[in-house]
Amino acid sequence: MADILKKVTPEGGANVLVGLSTSDDAGVFKLTDDLALVQSVDFITPISDDPYVFGQVAAANSLSDIYAMGARPITALNLCCFPGSGIPNDVLEAILQGGLEKIQEAGAVLLGGHTVNDDELKYGLSVTGIVHPRKFVPNSGARAGDCLILTKPIGSGVIIGGVRSGKLPQAVLDRVIGDMVRLNKVACEAMLEFEPHACTDITGFGLAGHAMEVARASRAGLRIDISQVPRYPEALQMIQSGAKTRMTPLNRQMAAAQLSVGAGVSREEEELCYDPQTSGGLLISLPLRYADNLLERLQAGGNPLSAVVGEVYDSPQPHLAIVKSS
């Protein structure tokens, strides 16, 4: 897809502050000297048998791209890919109610949407946010000496697969869903207090894939210490049992050319970095001197497992190193 997009990407003009070139979480378009629009779109397949919860997670996942840019969501449009038959109306209504609850929690308004018949159920949002043209947080600003903070655990992809296959009880997924439905609103507001240089959210490409996008966009090296990365305790167990998602090998392939894995990192720990996440946390690059204060704010604001997971360093070529300190 990246090769295709290169051929159909037009010149954006001076008002396009963030376009396709850096694979960022959202586009940014300058309207005036003190106002820019931030726009993104995303939808997912069900991660839960509970339609209301599915709607919540899908909406939180879509809204996350706006928060990853340091922006505030203001409007949303429903994207409904619903089967033409076989699913009761009250189930579809519950999905939309779950989405609406998260839109309202974000302080945004629902303006409408679009529905198509689709054999595979999908739901998400097109979201518009606003930000000052000089205050958004791109994925391209990471600087040598920055520390990297991750705000939510990883491993949700194999957990979902484990529950669906009967290898894990529903109670495990219910605990993970508690993180998925939590907006990145508080995490975004907290990071903006501490001069963040770069940010992305960890979703379908996994920790390694999204960290690699930051490295490429910033023309820097990122070092992730897997021993410091928060993860769901059952995730490594699932990987050891052979569980993986359809995206796992694709995410590995995406990062492979510019990635190194240090001594002591197990196969399972490496694969965990490729595990696709849904409505994951923010990966924030900021000066090390702010790390403790930001962690305090994040943990007090409902992100108790937030942690410093790595650092940014000078590199002649974009590079991601996965290491293990203990």
PDB file of N, CA, C and O in Angstrom, residues 122-198:
ATOM      1  N   LYS A 122     -18.189  -4.307  10.590  1.00  0.00           N
ATOM      2  CA  LYS A 122     -17.122  -3.380  10.972  1.00  0.00           C
ATOM      3  C   LYS A 122     -17.771  -2.090  11.438  1.00  0.00           C
ATOM      4  O   LYS A 122     -18.843  -1.712  10.973  1.00  0.00           O
ATOM      5  N   TYR A 123     -17.074  -1.396  12.348  1.00  0.00           N
ATOM      6  CA  TYR A 123     -17.576  -0.102  12.823  1.00  0.00           C
ATOM      7  C   TYR A 123     -16.392   0.769  13.241  1.00  0.00           C
ATOM      8  O   TYR A 123     -15.380   0.270  13.739  1.00  0.00           O
ATOM      9  N   GLY A 124     -16.534   2.048  13.018  1.00  0.00           N
ATOM     10  CA  GLY A 124     -15.513   3.007  13.443  1.00  0.00           C
ATOM     11  C   GLY A 124     -15.987   4.415  13.196  1.00  0.00           C
ATOM     12  O   GLY A 124     -17.185   4.665  12.998  1.00  0.00           O
ATOM     13  N   LEU A 125     -15.044   5.344  13.184  1.00  0.00           N
ATOM     14  CA  LEU A 125     -15.374   6.760  13.065  1.00  0.00           C
ATOM     15  C   LEU A 125     -14.409   7.477  12.135  1.00  0.00           C
ATOM     16  O   LEU A 125     -13.234   7.120  12.043  1.00  0.00           O
ATOM     17  N   SER A 126     -14.911   8.500  11.492  1.00  0.00           N
ATOM     18  CA  SER A 126     -14.079   9.551  10.921  1.00  0.00           C
ATOM     19  C   SER A 126     -14.129  10.708  11.906  1.00  0.00           C
ATOM     20  O   SER A 126     -15.217  11.167  12.273  1.00  0.00           O
ATOM     21  N   VAL A 127     -12.970  11.159  12.361  1.00  0.00           N
ATOM     22  CA  VAL A 127     -12.908  12.132  13.443  1.00  0.00           C
ATOM     23  C   VAL A 127     -12.160  13.386  12.989  1.00  0.00           C
ATOM     24  O   VAL A 127     -11.128  13.294  12.322  1.00  0.00           O
ATOM     25  N   THR A 128     -12.691  14.541  13.369  1.00  0.00           N
ATOM     26  CA  THR A 128     -12.020  15.814  13.147  1.00  0.00           C
ATOM     27  C   THR A 128     -11.706  16.444  14.491  1.00  0.00           C
ATOM     28  O   THR A 128     -12.557  16.480  15.389  1.00  0.00           O
ATOM     29  N   GLY A 129     -10.473  16.921  14.627  1.00  0.00           N
ATOM     30  CA  GLY A 129     -10.062  17.617  15.844  1.00  0.00           C
ATOM     31  C   GLY A 129      -9.482  18.978  15.492  1.00  0.00           C
ATOM     32  O   GLY A 129      -9.353  19.332  14.323  1.00  0.00           O
ATOM     33  N   ILE A 130      -9.149  19.716  16.520  1.00  0.00           N
ATOM     34  CA  ILE A 130      -8.522  21.019  16.320  1.00  0.00           C
ATOM     35  C   ILE A 130      -7.279  21.125  17.195  1.00  0.00           C
ATOM     36  O   ILE A 130      -7.175  20.490  18.253  1.00  0.00           O
ATOM     37  N   VAL A 131      -6.328  21.958  16.725  1.00  0.00           N
ATOM     38  CA  VAL A 131      -5.089  22.175  17.444  1.00  0.00           C
ATOM     39  C   VAL A 131      -4.471  23.469  16.942  1.00  0.00           C
ATOM     40  O   VAL A 131      -4.777  23.922  15.822  1.00  0.00           O
ATOM     41  N   HIS A 132      -3.622  24.069  17.745  1.00  0.00           N
ATOM     42  CA  HIS A 132      -2.867  25.224  17.273  1.00  0.00           C
ATOM     43  C   HIS A 132      -1.839  24.746  16.244  1.00  0.00           C
ATOM     44  O   HIS A 132      -1.193  23.704  16.457  1.00  0.00           O
ATOM     45  N   PRO A 133      -1.667  25.455  15.140  1.00  0.00           N
ATOM     46  CA  PRO A 133      -0.751  24.989  14.084  1.00  0.00           C
ATOM     47  C   PRO A 133       0.685  24.788  14.533  1.00  0.00           C
ATOM     48  O   PRO A 133       1.442  24.071  13.866  1.00  0.00           O
ATOM     49  N   ARG A 134       1.088  25.400  15.632  1.00  0.00           N
ATOM     50  CA  ARG A 134       2.473  25.227  16.100  1.00  0.00           C
ATOM     51  C   ARG A 134       2.550  24.342  17.344  1.00  0.00           C
ATOM     52  O   ARG A 134       3.624  24.216  17.937  1.00  0.00           O
ATOM     53  N   LYS A 135       1.416  23.731  17.746  1.00  0.00           N
ATOM     54  CA  LYS A 135       1.423  22.975  18.991  1.00  0.00           C
ATOM     55  C   LYS A 135       1.002  21.511  18.835  1.00  0.00           C
ATOM     56  O   LYS A 135       0.866  20.807  19.834  1.00  0.00           O
ATOM     57  N   PHE A 136       0.799  21.040  17.606  1.00  0.00           N
ATOM     58  CA  PHE A 136       0.482  19.621  17.444  1.00  0.00           C
ATOM     59  C   PHE A 136       1.744  18.792  17.677  1.00  0.00           C
ATOM     60  O   PHE A 136       2.871  19.303  17.615  1.00  0.00           O
ATOM     61  N   VAL A 137       1.554  17.515  17.937  1.00  0.00           N
ATOM     62  CA  VAL A 137       2.667  16.611  18.251  1.00  0.00           C
ATOM     63  C   VAL A 137       2.753  15.554  17.146  1.00  0.00           C
ATOM     64  O   VAL A 137       1.968  14.613  17.115  1.00  0.00           O
ATOM     65  N   PRO A 138       3.705  15.676  16.227  1.00  0.00           N
ATOM     66  CA  PRO A 138       3.817  14.716  15.124  1.00  0.00           C
ATOM     67  C   PRO A 138       4.579  13.472  15.565  1.00  0.00           C
ATOM     68  O   PRO A 138       5.099  13.399  16.689  1.00  0.00           O
ATOM     69  N   ASN A 139       4.693  12.496  14.668  1.00  0.00           N
ATOM     70  CA  ASN A 139       5.553  11.349  14.975  1.00  0.00           C
ATOM     71  C   ASN A 139       6.987  11.600  14.509  1.00  0.00           C
ATOM     72  O   ASN A 139       7.857  10.746  14.669  1.00  0.00           O
ATOM     73  N   SER A 140       7.244  12.781  13.950  1.00  0.00           N
ATOM     74  CA  SER A 140       8.528  13.060  13.306  1.00  0.00           C
ATOM     75  C   SER A 140       9.483  13.917  14.135  1.00  0.00           C
ATOM     76  O   SER A 140      10.519  14.329  13.622  1.00  0.00           O
ATOM     77  N   GLY A 141       9.162  14.168  15.397  1.00  0.00           N
ATOM     78  CA  GLY A 141       9.971  15.107  16.169  1.00  0.00           C
ATOM     79  C   GLY A 141      10.867  14.504  17.230  1.00  0.00           C
ATOM     80  O   GLY A 141      11.487  15.237  18.018  1.00  0.00           O
ATOM     81  N   ALA A 142      10.965  13.170  17.297  1.00  0.00           N
ATOM     82  CA  ALA A 142      11.788  12.542  18.330  1.00  0.00           C
ATOM     83  C   ALA A 142      13.245  12.975  18.206  1.00  0.00           C
ATOM     84  O   ALA A 142      13.798  13.034  17.105  1.00  0.00           O
ATOM     85  N   ARG A 143      13.868  13.280  19.340  1.00  0.00           N
ATOM     86  CA  ARG A 143      15.245  13.801  19.348  1.00  0.00           C
ATOM     87  C   ARG A 143      16.153  12.917  20.197  1.00  0.00           C
ATOM     88  O   ARG A 143      15.733  12.361  21.219  1.00  0.00           O
ATOM     89  N   ALA A 144      17.403  12.828  19.785  1.00  0.00           N
ATOM     90  CA  ALA A 144      18.381  12.071  20.570  1.00  0.00           C
ATOM     91  C   ALA A 144      18.414  12.589  21.998  1.00  0.00           C
ATOM     92  O   ALA A 144      18.425  13.799  22.229  1.00  0.00           O
ATOM     93  N   GLY A 145      18.388  11.689  22.949  1.00  0.00           N
ATOM     94  CA  GLY A 145      18.358  12.049  24.363  1.00  0.00           C
ATOM     95  C   GLY A 145      16.975  11.981  24.965  1.00  0.00           C
ATOM     96  O   GLY A 145      16.832  11.971  26.198  1.00  0.00           O
ATOM     97  N   ASP A 146      15.926  11.959  24.120  1.00  0.00           N
ATOM     98  CA  ASP A 146      14.562  11.809  24.636  1.00  0.00           C
ATOM     99  C   ASP A 146      14.394  10.443  25.283  1.00  0.00           C
ATOM    100  O   ASP A 146      15.042   9.454  24.897  1.00  0.00           O
ATOM    101  N   CYS A 147      13.481  10.375  26.222  1.00  0.00           N
ATOM    102  CA  CYS A 147      13.023   9.083  26.720  1.00  0.00           C
ATOM    103  C   CYS A 147      11.695   8.749  26.049  1.00  0.00           C
ATOM    104  O   CYS A 147      11.022   9.620  25.485  1.00  0.00           O
ATOM    105  N   LEU A 148      11.322   7.481  26.072  1.00  0.00           N
ATOM    106  CA  LEU A 148      10.085   6.997  25.479  1.00  0.00           C
ATOM    107  C   LEU A 148       9.187   6.465  26.579  1.00  0.00           C
ATOM    108  O   LEU A 148       9.598   5.594  27.355  1.00  0.00           O
ATOM    109  N   ILE A 149       7.966   6.976  26.636  1.00  0.00           N
ATOM    110  CA  ILE A 149       6.996   6.538  27.649  1.00  0.00           C
ATOM    111  C   ILE A 149       5.816   5.881  26.941  1.00  0.00           C
ATOM    112  O   ILE A 149       5.273   6.424  25.972  1.00  0.00           O
ATOM    113  N   LEU A 150       5.425   4.706  27.427  1.00  0.00           N
ATOM    114  CA  LEU A 150       4.254   3.994  26.916  1.00  0.00           C
ATOM    115  C   LEU A 150       3.176   4.017  27.992  1.00  0.00           C
ATOM    116  O   LEU A 150       3.451   3.727  29.157  1.00  0.00           O
ATOM    117  N   THR A 151       1.927   4.322  27.583  1.00  0.00           N
ATOM    118  CA  THR A 151       0.881   4.582  28.586  1.00  0.00           C
ATOM    119  C   THR A 151      -0.054   3.411  28.864  1.00  0.00           C
ATOM    120  O   THR A 151      -0.802   3.449  29.835  1.00  0.00           O
ATOM    121  N   LYS A 152      -0.055   2.381  28.017  1.00  0.00           N
ATOM    122  CA  LYS A 152      -0.898   1.207  28.246  1.00  0.00           C
ATOM    123  C   LYS A 152      -0.099  -0.056  27.971  1.00  0.00           C
ATOM    124  O   LYS A 152       0.860  -0.037  27.187  1.00  0.00           O
ATOM    125  N   PRO A 153      -0.499  -1.191  28.575  1.00  0.00           N
ATOM    126  CA  PRO A 153       0.186  -2.453  28.300  1.00  0.00           C
ATOM    127  C   PRO A 153      -0.047  -2.914  26.862  1.00  0.00           C
ATOM    128  O   PRO A 153      -0.981  -2.482  26.187  1.00  0.00           O
ATOM    129  N   ILE A 154       0.797  -3.840  26.391  1.00  0.00           N
ATOM    130  CA  ILE A 154       0.621  -4.466  25.086  1.00  0.00           C
ATOM    131  C   ILE A 154       0.307  -5.949  25.270  1.00  0.00           C
ATOM    132  O   ILE A 154       0.492  -6.512  26.357  1.00  0.00           O
ATOM    133  N   GLY A 155      -0.156  -6.574  24.185  1.00  0.00           N
ATOM    134  CA  GLY A 155      -0.488  -7.994  24.222  1.00  0.00           C
ATOM    135  C   GLY A 155      -1.956  -8.295  23.990  1.00  0.00           C
ATOM    136  O   GLY A 155      -2.374  -9.457  24.059  1.00  0.00           O
ATOM    137  N   SER A 156      -2.743  -7.271  23.673  1.00  0.00           N
ATOM    138  CA  SER A 156      -4.190  -7.483  23.536  1.00  0.00           C
ATOM    139  C   SER A 156      -4.530  -8.374  22.339  1.00  0.00           C
ATOM    140  O   SER A 156      -5.531  -9.098  22.365  1.00  0.00           O
ATOM    141  N   GLY A 157      -3.709  -8.338  21.286  1.00  0.00           N
ATOM    142  CA  GLY A 157      -4.020  -9.130  20.104  1.00  0.00           C
ATOM    143  C   GLY A 157      -4.071 -10.621  20.398  1.00  0.00           C
ATOM    144  O   GLY A 157      -5.055 -11.299  20.054  1.00  0.00           O
ATOM    145  N   VAL A 158      -3.032 -11.154  21.018  1.00  0.00           N
ATOM    146  CA  VAL A 158      -3.028 -12.594  21.316  1.00  0.00           C
ATOM    147  C   VAL A 158      -3.992 -12.932  22.439  1.00  0.00           C
ATOM    148  O   VAL A 158      -4.477 -14.058  22.527  1.00  0.00           O
ATOM    149  N   ILE A 159      -4.297 -11.966  23.309  1.00  0.00           N
ATOM    150  CA  ILE A 159      -5.295 -12.209  24.356  1.00  0.00           C
ATOM    151  C   ILE A 159      -6.668 -12.421  23.720  1.00  0.00           C
ATOM    152  O   ILE A 159      -7.398 -13.351  24.072  1.00  0.00           O
ATOM    153  N   ILE A 160      -7.037 -11.545  22.776  1.00  0.00           N
ATOM    154  CA  ILE A 160      -8.318 -11.704  22.082  1.00  0.00           C
ATOM    155  C   ILE A 160      -8.375 -13.057  21.391  1.00  0.00           C
ATOM    156  O   ILE A 160      -9.370 -13.792  21.498  1.00  0.00           O
ATOM    157  N   GLY A 161      -7.289 -13.422  20.704  1.00  0.00           N
ATOM    158  CA  GLY A 161      -7.237 -14.719  20.046  1.00  0.00           C
ATOM    159  C   GLY A 161      -7.326 -15.871  21.030  1.00  0.00           C
ATOM    160  O   GLY A 161      -7.983 -16.882  20.758  1.00  0.00           O
ATOM    161  N   GLY A 162      -6.690 -15.727  22.186  1.00  0.00           N
ATOM    162  CA  GLY A 162      -6.713 -16.775  23.194  1.00  0.00           C
ATOM    163  C   GLY A 162      -8.100 -17.012  23.756  1.00  0.00           C
ATOM    164  O   GLY A 162      -8.503 -18.153  24.003  1.00  0.00           O
ATOM    165  N   VAL A 163      -8.846 -15.943  23.958  1.00  0.00           N
ATOM    166  CA  VAL A 163     -10.220 -16.081  24.469  1.00  0.00           C
ATOM    167  C   VAL A 163     -11.114 -16.694  23.397  1.00  0.00           C
ATOM    168  O   VAL A 163     -11.924 -17.585  23.674  1.00  0.00           O
ATOM    169  N   ARG A 164     -10.964 -16.261  22.149  1.00  0.00           N
ATOM    170  CA  ARG A 164     -11.792 -16.797  21.065  1.00  0.00           C
ATOM    171  C   ARG A 164     -11.547 -18.288  20.849  1.00  0.00           C
ATOM    172  O   ARG A 164     -12.460 -19.035  20.486  1.00  0.00           O
ATOM    173  N   SER A 165     -10.300 -18.725  21.070  1.00  0.00           N
ATOM    174  CA  SER A 165      -9.968 -20.141  20.868  1.00  0.00           C
ATOM    175  C   SER A 165     -10.235 -20.992  22.094  1.00  0.00           C
ATOM    176  O   SER A 165     -10.027 -22.207  22.059  1.00  0.00           O
ATOM    177  N   GLY A 166     -10.671 -20.375  23.180  1.00  0.00           N
ATOM    178  CA  GLY A 166     -10.971 -21.114  24.400  1.00  0.00           C
ATOM    179  C   GLY A 166      -9.768 -21.377  25.282  1.00  0.00           C
ATOM    180  O   GLY A 166      -9.873 -22.094  26.281  1.00  0.00           O
ATOM    181  N   LYS A 167      -8.615 -20.795  24.949  1.00  0.00           N
ATOM    182  CA  LYS A 167      -7.415 -21.006  25.753  1.00  0.00           C
ATOM    183  C   LYS A 167      -7.368 -20.111  26.987  1.00  0.00           C
ATOM    184  O   LYS A 167      -6.591 -20.367  27.907  1.00  0.00           O
ATOM    185  N   LEU A 168      -8.139 -19.037  26.970  1.00  0.00           N
ATOM    186  CA  LEU A 168      -8.188 -18.120  28.102  1.00  0.00           C
ATOM    187  C   LEU A 168      -9.643 -17.853  28.467  1.00  0.00           C
ATOM    188  O   LEU A 168     -10.515 -17.836  27.595  1.00  0.00           O
ATOM    189  N   PRO A 169      -9.921 -17.599  29.746  1.00  0.00           N
ATOM    190  CA  PRO A 169     -11.294 -17.291  30.145  1.00  0.00           C
ATOM    191  C   PRO A 169     -11.698 -15.872  29.752  1.00  0.00           C
ATOM    192  O   PRO A 169     -10.841 -14.992  29.581  1.00  0.00           O
ATOM    193  N   GLN A 170     -12.994 -15.642  29.627  1.00  0.00           N
ATOM    194  CA  GLN A 170     -13.521 -14.331  29.260  1.00  0.00           C
ATOM    195  C   GLN A 170     -13.079 -13.251  30.240  1.00  0.00           C
ATOM    196  O   GLN A 170     -12.899 -12.088  29.864  1.00  0.00           O
ATOM    197  N   ALA A 171     -12.883 -13.625  31.501  1.00  0.00           N
ATOM    198  CA  ALA A 171     -12.494 -12.641  32.518  1.00  0.00           C
ATOM    199  C   ALA A 171     -11.183 -11.950  32.166  1.00  0.00           C
ATOM    200  O   ALA A 171     -10.980 -10.780  32.507  1.00  0.00           O
ATOM    201  N   VAL A 172     -10.280 -12.645  31.487  1.00  0.00           N
ATOM    202  CA  VAL A 172      -9.014 -12.026  31.075  1.00  0.00           C
ATOM    203  C   VAL A 172      -9.275 -10.937  30.046  1.00  0.00           C
ATOM    204  O   VAL A 172      -8.732  -9.826  30.138  1.00  0.00           O
ATOM    205  N   LEU A 173     -10.113 -11.241  29.062  1.00  0.00           N
ATOM    206  CA  LEU A 173     -10.430 -10.235  28.042  1.00  0.00           C
ATOM    207  C   LEU A 173     -11.181  -9.063  28.655  1.00  0.00           C
ATOM    208  O   LEU A 173     -10.949  -7.911  28.274  1.00  0.00           O
ATOM    209  N   ASP A 174     -12.046  -9.334  29.611  1.00  0.00           N
ATOM    210  CA  ASP A 174     -12.782  -8.245  30.254  1.00  0.00           C
ATOM    211  C   ASP A 174     -11.815  -7.256  30.907  1.00  0.00           C
ATOM    212  O   ASP A 174     -12.026  -6.040  30.862  1.00  0.00           O
ATOM    213  N   ARG A 175     -10.747  -7.773  31.498  1.00  0.00           N
ATOM    214  CA  ARG A 175      -9.747  -6.901  32.119  1.00  0.00           C
ATOM    215  C   ARG A 175      -9.018  -6.068  31.061  1.00  0.00           C
ATOM    216  O   ARG A 175      -8.774  -4.870  31.247  1.00  0.00           O
ATOM    217  N   VAL A 176      -8.682  -6.696  29.946  1.00  0.00           N
ATOM    218  CA  VAL A 176      -8.001  -5.985  28.865  1.00  0.00           C
ATOM    219  C   VAL A 176      -8.921  -4.935  28.251  1.00  0.00           C
ATOM    220  O   VAL A 176      -8.489  -3.823  27.923  1.00  0.00           O
ATOM    221  N   ILE A 177     -10.192  -5.263  28.109  1.00  0.00           N
ATOM    222  CA  ILE A 177     -11.156  -4.321  27.539  1.00  0.00           C
ATOM    223  C   ILE A 177     -11.254  -3.062  28.388  1.00  0.00           C
ATOM    224  O   ILE A 177     -11.491  -1.965  27.872  1.00  0.00           O
ATOM    225  N   GLY A 178     -11.034  -3.189  29.691  1.00  0.00           N
ATOM    226  CA  GLY A 178     -11.022  -2.003  30.546  1.00  0.00           C
ATOM    227  C   GLY A 178     -10.011  -0.973  30.084  1.00  0.00           C
ATOM    228  O   GLY A 178     -10.249   0.242  30.174  1.00  0.00           O
ATOM    229  N   ASP A 179      -8.872  -1.431  29.547  1.00  0.00           N
ATOM    230  CA  ASP A 179      -7.882  -0.513  28.984  1.00  0.00           C
ATOM    231  C   ASP A 179      -8.303  -0.030  27.600  1.00  0.00           C
ATOM    232  O   ASP A 179      -8.080   1.121  27.233  1.00  0.00           O
ATOM    233  N   MET A 180      -8.909  -0.903  26.811  1.00  0.00           N
ATOM    234  CA  MET A 180      -9.287  -0.549  25.447  1.00  0.00           C
ATOM    235  C   MET A 180     -10.338   0.560  25.405  1.00  0.00           C
ATOM    236  O   MET A 180     -10.313   1.420  24.521  1.00  0.00           O
ATOM    237  N   VAL A 181     -11.277   0.526  26.329  1.00  0.00           N
ATOM    238  CA  VAL A 181     -12.349   1.528  26.299  1.00  0.00           C
ATOM    239  C   VAL A 181     -11.915   2.850  26.933  1.00  0.00           C
ATOM    240  O   VAL A 181     -12.622   3.846  26.806  1.00  0.00           O
ATOM    241  N   ARG A 182     -10.761   2.859  27.595  1.00  0.00           N
ATOM    242  CA  ARG A 182     -10.286   4.101  28.201  1.00  0.00           C
ATOM    243  C   ARG A 182      -9.687   5.002  27.133  1.00  0.00           C
ATOM    244  O   ARG A 182      -8.742   4.635  26.442  1.00  0.00           O
ATOM    245  N   LEU A 183     -10.249   6.177  26.998  1.00  0.00           N
ATOM    246  CA  LEU A 183      -9.745   7.134  26.026  1.00  0.00           C
ATOM    247  C   LEU A 183      -8.313   7.551  26.359  1.00  0.00           C
ATOM    248  O   LEU A 183      -7.919   7.566  27.534  1.00  0.00           O
ATOM    249  N   ASN A 184      -7.580   7.954  25.338  1.00  0.00           N
ATOM    250  CA  ASN A 184      -6.241   8.517  25.549  1.00  0.00           C
ATOM    251  C   ASN A 184      -6.299  10.020  25.818  1.00  0.00           C
ATOM    252  O   ASN A 184      -5.283  10.715  25.712  1.00  0.00           O
ATOM    253  N   LYS A 185      -7.472  10.500  26.186  1.00  0.00           N
ATOM    254  CA  LYS A 185      -7.691  11.924  26.444  1.00  0.00           C
ATOM    255  C   LYS A 185      -6.805  12.431  27.582  1.00  0.00           C
ATOM    256  O   LYS A 185      -6.090  13.427  27.443  1.00  0.00           O
ATOM    257  N   VAL A 186      -6.851  11.757  28.725  1.00  0.00           N
ATOM    258  CA  VAL A 186      -6.064  12.196  29.882  1.00  0.00           C
ATOM    259  C   VAL A 186      -4.576  12.088  29.577  1.00  0.00           C
ATOM    260  O   VAL A 186      -3.791  12.971  29.935  1.00  0.00           O
ATOM    261  N   ALA A 187      -4.159  11.014  28.899  1.00  0.00           N
ATOM    262  CA  ALA A 187      -2.750  10.850  28.551  1.00  0.00           C
ATOM    263  C   ALA A 187      -2.291  11.973  27.622  1.00  0.00           C
ATOM    264  O   ALA A 187      -1.183  12.505  27.770  1.00  0.00           O
ATOM    265  N   CYS A 188      -3.136  12.344  26.673  1.00  0.00           N
ATOM    266  CA  CYS A 188      -2.809  13.446  25.764  1.00  0.00           C
ATOM    267  C   CYS A 188      -2.667  14.752  26.534  1.00  0.00           C
ATOM    268  O   CYS A 188      -1.687  15.487  26.353  1.00  0.00           O
ATOM    269  N   GLU A 189      -3.636  15.050  27.376  1.00  0.00           N
ATOM    270  CA  GLU A 189      -3.599  16.299  28.138  1.00  0.00           C
ATOM    271  C   GLU A 189      -2.385  16.353  29.054  1.00  0.00           C
ATOM    272  O   GLU A 189      -1.762  17.410  29.226  1.00  0.00           O
ATOM    273  N   ALA A 190      -2.025  15.198  29.622  1.00  0.00           N
ATOM    274  CA  ALA A 190      -0.868  15.155  30.515  1.00  0.00           C
ATOM    275  C   ALA A 190       0.427  15.404  29.751  1.00  0.00           C
ATOM    276  O   ALA A 190       1.283  16.185  30.181  1.00  0.00           O
ATOM    277  N   MET A 191       0.586  14.752  28.585  1.00  0.00           N
ATOM    278  CA  MET A 191       1.850  14.925  27.864  1.00  0.00           C
ATOM    279  C   MET A 191       2.044  16.362  27.395  1.00  0.00           C
ATOM    280  O   MET A 191       3.174  16.847  27.315  1.00  0.00           O
ATOM    281  N   LEU A 192       0.951  17.055  27.087  1.00  0.00           N
ATOM    282  CA  LEU A 192       1.062  18.419  26.585  1.00  0.00           C
ATOM    283  C   LEU A 192       1.614  19.385  27.630  1.00  0.00           C
ATOM    284  O   LEU A 192       2.044  20.485  27.284  1.00  0.00           O
ATOM    285  N   GLU A 193       1.643  18.977  28.879  1.00  0.00           N
ATOM    286  CA  GLU A 193       2.216  19.810  29.935  1.00  0.00           C
ATOM    287  C   GLU A 193       3.741  19.744  29.964  1.00  0.00           C
ATOM    288  O   GLU A 193       4.379  20.523  30.675  1.00  0.00           O
ATOM    289  N   PHE A 194       4.346  18.811  29.186  1.00  0.00           N
ATOM    290  CA  PHE A 194       5.767  18.527  29.353  1.00  0.00           C
ATOM    291  C   PHE A 194       6.562  18.538  28.048  1.00  0.00           C
ATOM    292  O   PHE A 194       7.493  17.759  27.872  1.00  0.00           O
ATOM    293  N   GLU A 195       6.221  19.394  27.110  1.00  0.00           N
ATOM    294  CA  GLU A 195       7.006  19.602  25.895  1.00  0.00           C
ATOM    295  C   GLU A 195       7.310  18.309  25.132  1.00  0.00           C
ATOM    296  O   GLU A 195       8.479  18.011  24.844  1.00  0.00           O
ATOM    297  N   PRO A 196       6.289  17.530  24.763  1.00  0.00           N
ATOM    298  CA  PRO A 196       6.562  16.318  23.985  1.00  0.00           C
ATOM    299  C   PRO A 196       7.114  16.671  22.611  1.00  0.00           C
ATOM    300  O   PRO A 196       6.686  17.640  21.985  1.00  0.00           O
ATOM    301  N   HIS A 197       8.068  15.882  22.159  1.00  0.00           N
ATOM    302  CA  HIS A 197       8.653  16.096  20.828  1.00  0.00           C
ATOM    303  C   HIS A 197       7.965  15.251  19.760  1.00  0.00           C
ATOM    304  O   HIS A 197       7.900  15.658  18.587  1.00  0.00           O
ATOM    305  N   ALA A 198       7.469  14.075  20.138  1.00  0.00           N
ATOM    306  CA  ALA A 198       6.829  13.180  19.175  1.00  0.00           C
ATOM    307  C   ALA A 198       5.868  12.265  19.927  1.00  0.00           C
ATOM    308  O   ALA A 198       6.023  12.019  21.119  1.00  0.00           O
TER     309      ALA A 198
END
